[in-house]
Amino acid sequence: MANTSNVTVGSKGFAYFAGLGTTAPADLTSSWPAGWGDAGIVSDEGLTEALAQEMVTHMGWGISGPIRREPKDRTVTFKLVLTEATAMALSLYYSVPVGDMEVIGAGAEAGVAFEDPETASIVSIALGLDIIDSQTGRHFRYIVPRAEVSDRDNISDNADNMHSFGLTFTAMVPVTGGSPVRRMISKVALPA
């Protein structure tokens, strides 16, 4: 029978960045350990997840329909719009490692400077995502051990828009192998 408590609204969420190889939480309730940094405020668009799977269809000689389908590839992406101008947001948007940025100025007005790379670097990070339904308490936690920015939104600077960084991350197979995404979801029972 239908159960409305199984309907989920991702009413709030958090994103975290870490260096490759940083230990991630092993469950839904643990805090994000040392090495994981808060990505800051994400726009009210929240998180957009996309799953693209390409299949190869094999046809039989003289047979009018497919006789077999095989998965060819599968790509998972996560899109976030970061609203805070942080060193990590700048690094990911402009493909410049944080280590290549220099500090300019001093005190509260200190900032960073960097040159756009002649050839864009690939900045790989670990990505952590928490999606929470405020009413039911259902919690989705995704851990992407190796994520790369595969698309960037344009930045619009005017009175109607925040200066924000729209980033689409592609989940990559970790350097040491394994799954591109680990998913944990609370309040879901396995069938008996």
mmCIF file with all atom_site columns, C-alpha atoms in Angstrom:
data_model
loop_
_atom_site.group_PDB
_atom_site.id
_atom_site.type_symbol
_atom_site.label_atom_id
_atom_site.label_alt_id
_atom_site.label_comp_id
_atom_site.label_asym_id
_atom_site.label_entity_id
_atom_site.label_seq_id
_atom_site.pdbx_PDB_ins_code
_atom_site.Cartn_x
_atom_site.Cartn_y
_atom_site.Cartn_z
_atom_site.occupancy
_atom_site.B_iso_or_equiv
_atom_site.pdbx_formal_charge
_atom_site.auth_seq_id
_atom_site.auth_comp_id
_atom_site.auth_asym_id
_atom_site.auth_atom_id
_atom_site.pdbx_PDB_model_num
ATOM 1   C CA . MET A 1 1   ? 0.000  0.000   0.000   1.00 0.00 ? 1   MET A CA 1
ATOM 2   C CA . ALA A 1 2   ? 1.169  3.539   -0.720  1.00 0.00 ? 2   ALA A CA 1
ATOM 3   C CA . ASN A 1 3   ? 2.906  5.419   2.073   1.00 0.00 ? 3   ASN A CA 1
ATOM 4   C CA . THR A 1 4   ? 3.269  9.209   1.868   1.00 0.00 ? 4   THR A CA 1
ATOM 5   C CA . SER A 1 5   ? 6.199  9.116   4.303   1.00 0.00 ? 5   SER A CA 1
ATOM 6   C CA . ASN A 1 6   ? 8.181  7.574   1.426   1.00 0.00 ? 6   ASN A CA 1
ATOM 7   C CA . VAL A 1 7   ? 7.782  10.766  -0.616  1.00 0.00 ? 7   VAL A CA 1
ATOM 8   C CA . THR A 1 8   ? 10.962 12.801  -0.333  1.00 0.00 ? 8   THR A CA 1
ATOM 9   C CA . VAL A 1 9   ? 11.609 16.514  -0.787  1.00 0.00 ? 9   VAL A CA 1
ATOM 10  C CA . GLY A 1 10  ? 15.264 17.548  -0.740  1.00 0.00 ? 10  GLY A CA 1
ATOM 11  C CA . SER A 1 11  ? 14.444 20.669  1.249   1.00 0.00 ? 11  SER A CA 1
ATOM 12  C CA . LYS A 1 12  ? 17.995 21.277  2.413   1.00 0.00 ? 12  LYS A CA 1
ATOM 13  C CA . GLY A 1 13  ? 21.417 20.023  1.611   1.00 0.00 ? 13  GLY A CA 1
ATOM 14  C CA . PHE A 1 14  ? 25.121 20.462  2.006   1.00 0.00 ? 14  PHE A CA 1
ATOM 15  C CA . ALA A 1 15  ? 28.111 19.922  -0.258  1.00 0.00 ? 15  ALA A CA 1
ATOM 16  C CA . TYR A 1 16  ? 31.661 19.162  0.812   1.00 0.00 ? 16  TYR A CA 1
ATOM 17  C CA . PHE A 1 17  ? 34.997 19.108  -0.999  1.00 0.00 ? 17  PHE A CA 1
ATOM 18  C CA . ALA A 1 18  ? 38.167 17.234  -0.093  1.00 0.00 ? 18  ALA A CA 1
ATOM 19  C CA . GLY A 1 19  ? 41.431 16.163  -1.615  1.00 0.00 ? 19  GLY A CA 1
ATOM 20  C CA . LEU A 1 20  ? 41.561 12.811  -3.387  1.00 0.00 ? 20  LEU A CA 1
ATOM 21  C CA . GLY A 1 21  ? 42.014 9.946   -0.962  1.00 0.00 ? 21  GLY A CA 1
ATOM 22  C CA . THR A 1 22  ? 40.495 11.779  2.029   1.00 0.00 ? 22  THR A CA 1
ATOM 23  C CA . THR A 1 23  ? 38.630 9.390   4.329   1.00 0.00 ? 23  THR A CA 1
ATOM 24  C CA . ALA A 1 24  ? 34.867 9.759   3.957   1.00 0.00 ? 24  ALA A CA 1
ATOM 25  C CA . PRO A 1 25  ? 32.157 8.945   6.500   1.00 0.00 ? 25  PRO A CA 1
ATOM 26  C CA . ALA A 1 26  ? 31.212 5.252   6.558   1.00 0.00 ? 26  ALA A CA 1
ATOM 27  C CA . ASP A 1 27  ? 27.579 5.881   7.491   1.00 0.00 ? 27  ASP A CA 1
ATOM 28  C CA . LEU A 1 28  ? 24.781 8.448   7.396   1.00 0.00 ? 28  LEU A CA 1
ATOM 29  C CA . THR A 1 29  ? 25.143 9.824   10.908  1.00 0.00 ? 29  THR A CA 1
ATOM 30  C CA . SER A 1 30  ? 28.873 10.486  11.231  1.00 0.00 ? 30  SER A CA 1
ATOM 31  C CA . SER A 1 31  ? 30.197 13.998  10.776  1.00 0.00 ? 31  SER A CA 1
ATOM 32  C CA . TRP A 1 32  ? 32.398 14.672  7.804   1.00 0.00 ? 32  TRP A CA 1
ATOM 33  C CA . PRO A 1 33  ? 35.944 13.981  9.053   1.00 0.00 ? 33  PRO A CA 1
ATOM 34  C CA . ALA A 1 34  ? 39.024 16.192  8.925   1.00 0.00 ? 34  ALA A CA 1
ATOM 35  C CA . GLY A 1 35  ? 40.017 17.145  5.407   1.00 0.00 ? 35  GLY A CA 1
ATOM 36  C CA . TRP A 1 36  ? 36.443 17.762  4.186   1.00 0.00 ? 36  TRP A CA 1
ATOM 37  C CA . GLY A 1 37  ? 35.539 21.419  3.717   1.00 0.00 ? 37  GLY A CA 1
ATOM 38  C CA . ASP A 1 38  ? 32.064 22.898  3.476   1.00 0.00 ? 38  ASP A CA 1
ATOM 39  C CA . ALA A 1 39  ? 31.400 24.085  -0.089  1.00 0.00 ? 39  ALA A CA 1
ATOM 40  C CA . GLY A 1 40  ? 29.406 27.033  1.266   1.00 0.00 ? 40  GLY A CA 1
ATOM 41  C CA . ILE A 1 41  ? 25.912 28.145  0.403   1.00 0.00 ? 41  ILE A CA 1
ATOM 42  C CA . VAL A 1 42  ? 24.416 26.365  -2.601  1.00 0.00 ? 42  VAL A CA 1
ATOM 43  C CA . SER A 1 43  ? 21.712 28.272  -4.509  1.00 0.00 ? 43  SER A CA 1
ATOM 44  C CA . ASP A 1 44  ? 18.067 27.410  -3.891  1.00 0.00 ? 44  ASP A CA 1
ATOM 45  C CA . GLU A 1 45  ? 18.141 25.364  -7.111  1.00 0.00 ? 45  GLU A CA 1
ATOM 46  C CA . GLY A 1 46  ? 19.710 22.681  -4.919  1.00 0.00 ? 46  GLY A CA 1
ATOM 47  C CA . LEU A 1 47  ? 21.316 19.647  -6.488  1.00 0.00 ? 47  LEU A CA 1
ATOM 48  C CA . THR A 1 48  ? 20.618 18.247  -9.946  1.00 0.00 ? 48  THR A CA 1
ATOM 49  C CA . GLU A 1 49  ? 21.686 14.658  -10.464 1.00 0.00 ? 49  GLU A CA 1
ATOM 50  C CA . ALA A 1 50  ? 21.759 13.102  -13.923 1.00 0.00 ? 50  ALA A CA 1
ATOM 51  C CA . LEU A 1 51  ? 22.399 9.524   -14.949 1.00 0.00 ? 51  LEU A CA 1
ATOM 52  C CA . ALA A 1 52  ? 23.210 8.832   -18.604 1.00 0.00 ? 52  ALA A CA 1
ATOM 53  C CA . GLN A 1 53  ? 23.562 5.257   -19.740 1.00 0.00 ? 53  GLN A CA 1
ATOM 54  C CA . GLU A 1 54  ? 24.358 4.310   -23.310 1.00 0.00 ? 54  GLU A CA 1
ATOM 55  C CA . MET A 1 55  ? 23.354 0.910   -24.588 1.00 0.00 ? 55  MET A CA 1
ATOM 56  C CA . VAL A 1 56  ? 24.428 -1.063  -27.665 1.00 0.00 ? 56  VAL A CA 1
ATOM 57  C CA . THR A 1 57  ? 21.563 -2.871  -29.371 1.00 0.00 ? 57  THR A CA 1
ATOM 58  C CA . HIS A 1 58  ? 22.356 -6.056  -31.301 1.00 0.00 ? 58  HIS A CA 1
ATOM 59  C CA . MET A 1 59  ? 20.033 -7.100  -34.096 1.00 0.00 ? 59  MET A CA 1
ATOM 60  C CA . GLY A 1 60  ? 19.628 -10.555 -35.596 1.00 0.00 ? 60  GLY A CA 1
ATOM 61  C CA . TRP A 1 61  ? 19.900 -11.314 -39.286 1.00 0.00 ? 61  TRP A CA 1
ATOM 62  C CA . GLY A 1 62  ? 16.400 -11.385 -40.657 1.00 0.00 ? 62  GLY A CA 1
ATOM 63  C CA . ILE A 1 63  ? 14.865 -10.614 -37.245 1.00 0.00 ? 63  ILE A CA 1
ATOM 64  C CA . SER A 1 64  ? 12.888 -7.376  -37.011 1.00 0.00 ? 64  SER A CA 1
ATOM 65  C CA . GLY A 1 65  ? 13.575 -6.592  -33.345 1.00 0.00 ? 65  GLY A CA 1
ATOM 66  C CA . PRO A 1 66  ? 16.576 -6.403  -31.045 1.00 0.00 ? 66  PRO A CA 1
ATOM 67  C CA . ILE A 1 67  ? 17.911 -9.708  -29.772 1.00 0.00 ? 67  ILE A CA 1
ATOM 68  C CA . ARG A 1 68  ? 20.242 -8.342  -27.102 1.00 0.00 ? 68  ARG A CA 1
ATOM 69  C CA . ARG A 1 69  ? 21.189 -5.079  -25.422 1.00 0.00 ? 69  ARG A CA 1
ATOM 70  C CA . GLU A 1 70  ? 24.495 -4.445  -23.689 1.00 0.00 ? 70  GLU A CA 1
ATOM 71  C CA . PRO A 1 71  ? 25.445 -1.480  -21.497 1.00 0.00 ? 71  PRO A CA 1
ATOM 72  C CA . LYS A 1 72  ? 28.251 0.506   -23.121 1.00 0.00 ? 72  LYS A CA 1
ATOM 73  C CA . ASP A 1 73  ? 28.878 3.264   -20.615 1.00 0.00 ? 73  ASP A CA 1
ATOM 74  C CA . ARG A 1 74  ? 27.269 5.020   -17.669 1.00 0.00 ? 74  ARG A CA 1
ATOM 75  C CA . THR A 1 75  ? 27.960 8.569   -16.531 1.00 0.00 ? 75  THR A CA 1
ATOM 76  C CA . VAL A 1 76  ? 26.711 10.195  -13.329 1.00 0.00 ? 76  VAL A CA 1
ATOM 77  C CA . THR A 1 77  ? 26.810 13.981  -12.947 1.00 0.00 ? 77  THR A CA 1
ATOM 78  C CA . PHE A 1 78  ? 25.914 16.338  -10.112 1.00 0.00 ? 78  PHE A CA 1
ATOM 79  C CA . LYS A 1 79  ? 25.203 20.039  -10.683 1.00 0.00 ? 79  LYS A CA 1
ATOM 80  C CA . LEU A 1 80  ? 25.545 22.664  -7.959  1.00 0.00 ? 80  LEU A CA 1
ATOM 81  C CA . VAL A 1 81  ? 25.480 26.441  -8.090  1.00 0.00 ? 81  VAL A CA 1
ATOM 82  C CA . LEU A 1 82  ? 27.945 27.771  -5.508  1.00 0.00 ? 82  LEU A CA 1
ATOM 83  C CA . THR A 1 83  ? 27.066 31.252  -4.283  1.00 0.00 ? 83  THR A CA 1
ATOM 84  C CA . GLU A 1 84  ? 30.131 32.014  -2.179  1.00 0.00 ? 84  GLU A CA 1
ATOM 85  C CA . ALA A 1 85  ? 33.350 33.289  -3.760  1.00 0.00 ? 85  ALA A CA 1
ATOM 86  C CA . THR A 1 86  ? 35.870 30.995  -2.057  1.00 0.00 ? 86  THR A CA 1
ATOM 87  C CA . ALA A 1 87  ? 39.297 29.830  -3.178  1.00 0.00 ? 87  ALA A CA 1
ATOM 88  C CA . MET A 1 88  ? 37.859 26.364  -3.923  1.00 0.00 ? 88  MET A CA 1
ATOM 89  C CA . ALA A 1 89  ? 34.939 27.773  -5.965  1.00 0.00 ? 89  ALA A CA 1
ATOM 90  C CA . LEU A 1 90  ? 37.391 29.875  -7.982  1.00 0.00 ? 90  LEU A CA 1
ATOM 91  C CA . SER A 1 91  ? 39.744 26.913  -8.401  1.00 0.00 ? 91  SER A CA 1
ATOM 92  C CA . LEU A 1 92  ? 36.989 24.653  -9.695  1.00 0.00 ? 92  LEU A CA 1
ATOM 93  C CA . TYR A 1 93  ? 35.375 27.237  -11.959 1.00 0.00 ? 93  TYR A CA 1
ATOM 94  C CA . TYR A 1 94  ? 38.578 28.508  -13.566 1.00 0.00 ? 94  TYR A CA 1
ATOM 95  C CA . SER A 1 95  ? 40.527 25.189  -13.479 1.00 0.00 ? 95  SER A CA 1
ATOM 96  C CA . VAL A 1 96  ? 43.339 26.675  -11.446 1.00 0.00 ? 96  VAL A CA 1
ATOM 97  C CA . PRO A 1 97  ? 44.781 24.652  -8.545  1.00 0.00 ? 97  PRO A CA 1
ATOM 98  C CA . VAL A 1 98  ? 44.598 26.534  -5.231  1.00 0.00 ? 98  VAL A CA 1
ATOM 99  C CA . GLY A 1 99  ? 48.365 26.071  -4.960  1.00 0.00 ? 99  GLY A CA 1
ATOM 100 C CA . ASP A 1 100 ? 48.791 28.229  -8.094  1.00 0.00 ? 100 ASP A CA 1
ATOM 101 C CA . MET A 1 101 ? 46.979 31.193  -6.511  1.00 0.00 ? 101 MET A CA 1
ATOM 102 C CA . GLU A 1 102 ? 48.844 33.990  -4.747  1.00 0.00 ? 102 GLU A CA 1
ATOM 103 C CA . VAL A 1 103 ? 47.694 36.119  -1.840  1.00 0.00 ? 103 VAL A CA 1
ATOM 104 C CA . ILE A 1 104 ? 47.308 39.820  -2.596  1.00 0.00 ? 104 ILE A CA 1
ATOM 105 C CA . GLY A 1 105 ? 46.664 42.565  -0.080  1.00 0.00 ? 105 GLY A CA 1
ATOM 106 C CA . ALA A 1 106 ? 46.557 42.171  3.665   1.00 0.00 ? 106 ALA A CA 1
ATOM 107 C CA . GLY A 1 107 ? 44.144 41.933  6.550   1.00 0.00 ? 107 GLY A CA 1
ATOM 108 C CA . ALA A 1 108 ? 40.400 41.828  5.963   1.00 0.00 ? 108 ALA A CA 1
ATOM 109 C CA . GLU A 1 109 ? 40.891 43.032  2.370   1.00 0.00 ? 109 GLU A CA 1
ATOM 110 C CA . ALA A 1 110 ? 43.340 40.258  1.411   1.00 0.00 ? 110 ALA A CA 1
ATOM 111 C CA . GLY A 1 111 ? 42.393 38.322  -1.688  1.00 0.00 ? 111 GLY A CA 1
ATOM 112 C CA . VAL A 1 112 ? 43.812 36.027  -4.313  1.00 0.00 ? 112 VAL A CA 1
ATOM 113 C CA . ALA A 1 113 ? 45.212 36.502  -7.786  1.00 0.00 ? 113 ALA A CA 1
ATOM 114 C CA . PHE A 1 114 ? 45.883 33.962  -10.495 1.00 0.00 ? 114 PHE A CA 1
ATOM 115 C CA . GLU A 1 115 ? 46.475 33.740  -14.214 1.00 0.00 ? 115 GLU A CA 1
ATOM 116 C CA . ASP A 1 116 ? 44.012 31.903  -16.421 1.00 0.00 ? 116 ASP A CA 1
ATOM 117 C CA . PRO A 1 117 ? 45.922 28.821  -17.534 1.00 0.00 ? 117 PRO A CA 1
ATOM 118 C CA . GLU A 1 118 ? 47.049 28.610  -21.135 1.00 0.00 ? 118 GLU A CA 1
ATOM 119 C CA . THR A 1 119 ? 45.777 25.058  -21.086 1.00 0.00 ? 119 THR A CA 1
ATOM 120 C CA . ALA A 1 120 ? 43.106 24.306  -18.513 1.00 0.00 ? 120 ALA A CA 1
ATOM 121 C CA . SER A 1 121 ? 44.151 21.993  -15.720 1.00 0.00 ? 121 SER A CA 1
ATOM 122 C CA . ILE A 1 122 ? 41.879 19.233  -14.535 1.00 0.00 ? 122 ILE A CA 1
ATOM 123 C CA . VAL A 1 123 ? 41.263 19.815  -10.860 1.00 0.00 ? 123 VAL A CA 1
ATOM 124 C CA . SER A 1 124 ? 40.099 16.522  -9.352  1.00 0.00 ? 124 SER A CA 1
ATOM 125 C CA . ILE A 1 125 ? 38.479 16.526  -5.913  1.00 0.00 ? 125 ILE A CA 1
ATOM 126 C CA . ALA A 1 126 ? 36.445 14.280  -3.663  1.00 0.00 ? 126 ALA A CA 1
ATOM 127 C CA . LEU A 1 127 ? 32.805 15.414  -3.468  1.00 0.00 ? 127 LEU A CA 1
ATOM 128 C CA . GLY A 1 128 ? 30.410 14.778  -0.609  1.00 0.00 ? 128 GLY A CA 1
ATOM 129 C CA . LEU A 1 129 ? 26.694 15.521  -0.689  1.00 0.00 ? 129 LEU A CA 1
ATOM 130 C CA . ASP A 1 130 ? 24.004 15.427  2.015   1.00 0.00 ? 130 ASP A CA 1
ATOM 131 C CA . ILE A 1 131 ? 20.368 15.839  0.963   1.00 0.00 ? 131 ILE A CA 1
ATOM 132 C CA . ILE A 1 132 ? 17.857 16.041  3.808   1.00 0.00 ? 132 ILE A CA 1
ATOM 133 C CA . ASP A 1 133 ? 14.051 16.022  3.902   1.00 0.00 ? 133 ASP A CA 1
ATOM 134 C CA . SER A 1 134 ? 13.141 18.351  6.774   1.00 0.00 ? 134 SER A CA 1
ATOM 135 C CA . GLN A 1 135 ? 9.715  16.753  7.345   1.00 0.00 ? 135 GLN A CA 1
ATOM 136 C CA . THR A 1 136 ? 10.478 13.033  7.172   1.00 0.00 ? 136 THR A CA 1
ATOM 137 C CA . GLY A 1 137 ? 14.127 13.154  8.221   1.00 0.00 ? 137 GLY A CA 1
ATOM 138 C CA . ARG A 1 138 ? 15.097 11.004  5.239   1.00 0.00 ? 138 ARG A CA 1
ATOM 139 C CA . HIS A 1 139 ? 18.760 11.550  4.484   1.00 0.00 ? 139 HIS A CA 1
ATOM 140 C CA . PHE A 1 140 ? 20.618 10.848  1.257   1.00 0.00 ? 140 PHE A CA 1
ATOM 141 C CA . ARG A 1 141 ? 24.428 10.850  1.466   1.00 0.00 ? 141 ARG A CA 1
ATOM 142 C CA . TYR A 1 142 ? 26.524 10.540  -1.675  1.00 0.00 ? 142 TYR A CA 1
ATOM 143 C CA . ILE A 1 143 ? 30.285 10.184  -1.709  1.00 0.00 ? 143 ILE A CA 1
ATOM 144 C CA . VAL A 1 144 ? 32.184 10.712  -4.966  1.00 0.00 ? 144 VAL A CA 1
ATOM 145 C CA . PRO A 1 145 ? 35.839 9.745   -4.375  1.00 0.00 ? 145 PRO A CA 1
ATOM 146 C CA . ARG A 1 146 ? 36.957 11.459  -7.601  1.00 0.00 ? 146 ARG A CA 1
ATOM 147 C CA . ALA A 1 147 ? 34.953 14.224  -9.253  1.00 0.00 ? 147 ALA A CA 1
ATOM 148 C CA . GLU A 1 148 ? 35.934 16.506  -12.110 1.00 0.00 ? 148 GLU A CA 1
ATOM 149 C CA . VAL A 1 149 ? 34.159 19.627  -13.358 1.00 0.00 ? 149 VAL A CA 1
ATOM 150 C CA . SER A 1 150 ? 32.724 18.787  -16.766 1.00 0.00 ? 150 SER A CA 1
ATOM 151 C CA . ASP A 1 151 ? 30.559 21.864  -17.385 1.00 0.00 ? 151 ASP A CA 1
ATOM 152 C CA . ARG A 1 152 ? 30.318 25.452  -16.146 1.00 0.00 ? 152 ARG A CA 1
ATOM 153 C CA . ASP A 1 153 ? 27.413 27.893  -16.298 1.00 0.00 ? 153 ASP A CA 1
ATOM 154 C CA . ASN A 1 154 ? 27.979 31.415  -17.516 1.00 0.00 ? 154 ASN A CA 1
ATOM 155 C CA . ILE A 1 155 ? 28.394 34.038  -14.789 1.00 0.00 ? 155 ILE A CA 1
ATOM 156 C CA . SER A 1 156 ? 25.895 36.905  -14.969 1.00 0.00 ? 156 SER A CA 1
ATOM 157 C CA . ASP A 1 157 ? 26.821 40.051  -13.071 1.00 0.00 ? 157 ASP A CA 1
ATOM 158 C CA . ASN A 1 158 ? 23.884 42.403  -12.683 1.00 0.00 ? 158 ASN A CA 1
ATOM 159 C CA . ALA A 1 159 ? 21.380 43.509  -10.043 1.00 0.00 ? 159 ALA A CA 1
ATOM 160 C CA . ASP A 1 160 ? 19.099 40.536  -10.764 1.00 0.00 ? 160 ASP A CA 1
ATOM 161 C CA . ASN A 1 161 ? 21.711 37.797  -10.297 1.00 0.00 ? 161 ASN A CA 1
ATOM 162 C CA . MET A 1 162 ? 24.192 36.678  -7.681  1.00 0.00 ? 162 MET A CA 1
ATOM 163 C CA . HIS A 1 163 ? 27.764 36.250  -8.846  1.00 0.00 ? 163 HIS A CA 1
ATOM 164 C CA . SER A 1 164 ? 27.669 32.467  -8.634  1.00 0.00 ? 164 SER A CA 1
ATOM 165 C CA . PHE A 1 165 ? 29.537 29.472  -9.942  1.00 0.00 ? 165 PHE A CA 1
ATOM 166 C CA . GLY A 1 166 ? 27.366 26.834  -11.651 1.00 0.00 ? 166 GLY A CA 1
ATOM 167 C CA . LEU A 1 167 ? 29.394 23.636  -11.784 1.00 0.00 ? 167 LEU A CA 1
ATOM 168 C CA . THR A 1 168 ? 28.550 20.194  -13.121 1.00 0.00 ? 168 THR A CA 1
ATOM 169 C CA . PHE A 1 169 ? 30.712 17.442  -11.641 1.00 0.00 ? 169 PHE A CA 1
ATOM 170 C CA . THR A 1 170 ? 31.241 14.111  -13.380 1.00 0.00 ? 170 THR A CA 1
ATOM 171 C CA . ALA A 1 171 ? 31.786 11.142  -11.064 1.00 0.00 ? 171 ALA A CA 1
ATOM 172 C CA . MET A 1 172 ? 34.971 9.420   -12.218 1.00 0.00 ? 172 MET A CA 1
ATOM 173 C CA . VAL A 1 173 ? 36.267 5.958   -11.346 1.00 0.00 ? 173 VAL A CA 1
ATOM 174 C CA . PRO A 1 174 ? 38.726 6.451   -8.449  1.00 0.00 ? 174 PRO A CA 1
ATOM 175 C CA . VAL A 1 175 ? 42.432 6.214   -9.287  1.00 0.00 ? 175 VAL A CA 1
ATOM 176 C CA . THR A 1 176 ? 42.662 3.006   -7.246  1.00 0.00 ? 176 THR A CA 1
ATOM 177 C CA . GLY A 1 177 ? 39.519 1.560   -8.864  1.00 0.00 ? 177 GLY A CA 1
ATOM 178 C CA . GLY A 1 178 ? 36.100 0.999   -7.375  1.00 0.00 ? 178 GLY A CA 1
ATOM 179 C CA . SER A 1 179 ? 32.759 2.697   -7.735  1.00 0.00 ? 179 SER A CA 1
ATOM 180 C CA . PRO A 1 180 ? 32.407 6.306   -8.908  1.00 0.00 ? 180 PRO A CA 1
ATOM 181 C CA . VAL A 1 181 ? 29.624 6.943   -6.333  1.00 0.00 ? 181 VAL A CA 1
ATOM 182 C CA . ARG A 1 182 ? 28.726 5.470   -2.938  1.00 0.00 ? 182 ARG A CA 1
ATOM 183 C CA . ARG A 1 183 ? 25.095 6.120   -1.977  1.00 0.00 ? 183 ARG A CA 1
ATOM 184 C CA . MET A 1 184 ? 23.512 5.852   1.454   1.00 0.00 ? 184 MET A CA 1
ATOM 185 C CA . ILE A 1 185 ? 19.792 6.529   1.990   1.00 0.00 ? 185 ILE A CA 1
ATOM 186 C CA . SER A 1 186 ? 18.005 6.387   5.340   1.00 0.00 ? 186 SER A CA 1
ATOM 187 C CA . LYS A 1 187 ? 14.505 5.097   6.096   1.00 0.00 ? 187 LYS A CA 1
ATOM 188 C CA . VAL A 1 188 ? 14.381 2.589   3.233   1.00 0.00 ? 188 VAL A CA 1
ATOM 189 C CA . ALA A 1 189 ? 13.511 -1.030  4.087   1.00 0.00 ? 189 ALA A CA 1
ATOM 190 C CA . LEU A 1 190 ? 14.668 -3.904  1.952   1.00 0.00 ? 190 LEU A CA 1
ATOM 191 C CA . PRO A 1 191 ? 11.877 -6.256  0.862   1.00 0.00 ? 191 PRO A CA 1
ATOM 192 C CA . ALA A 1 192 ? 11.458 -9.322  3.062   1.00 0.00 ? 192 ALA A CA 1
#
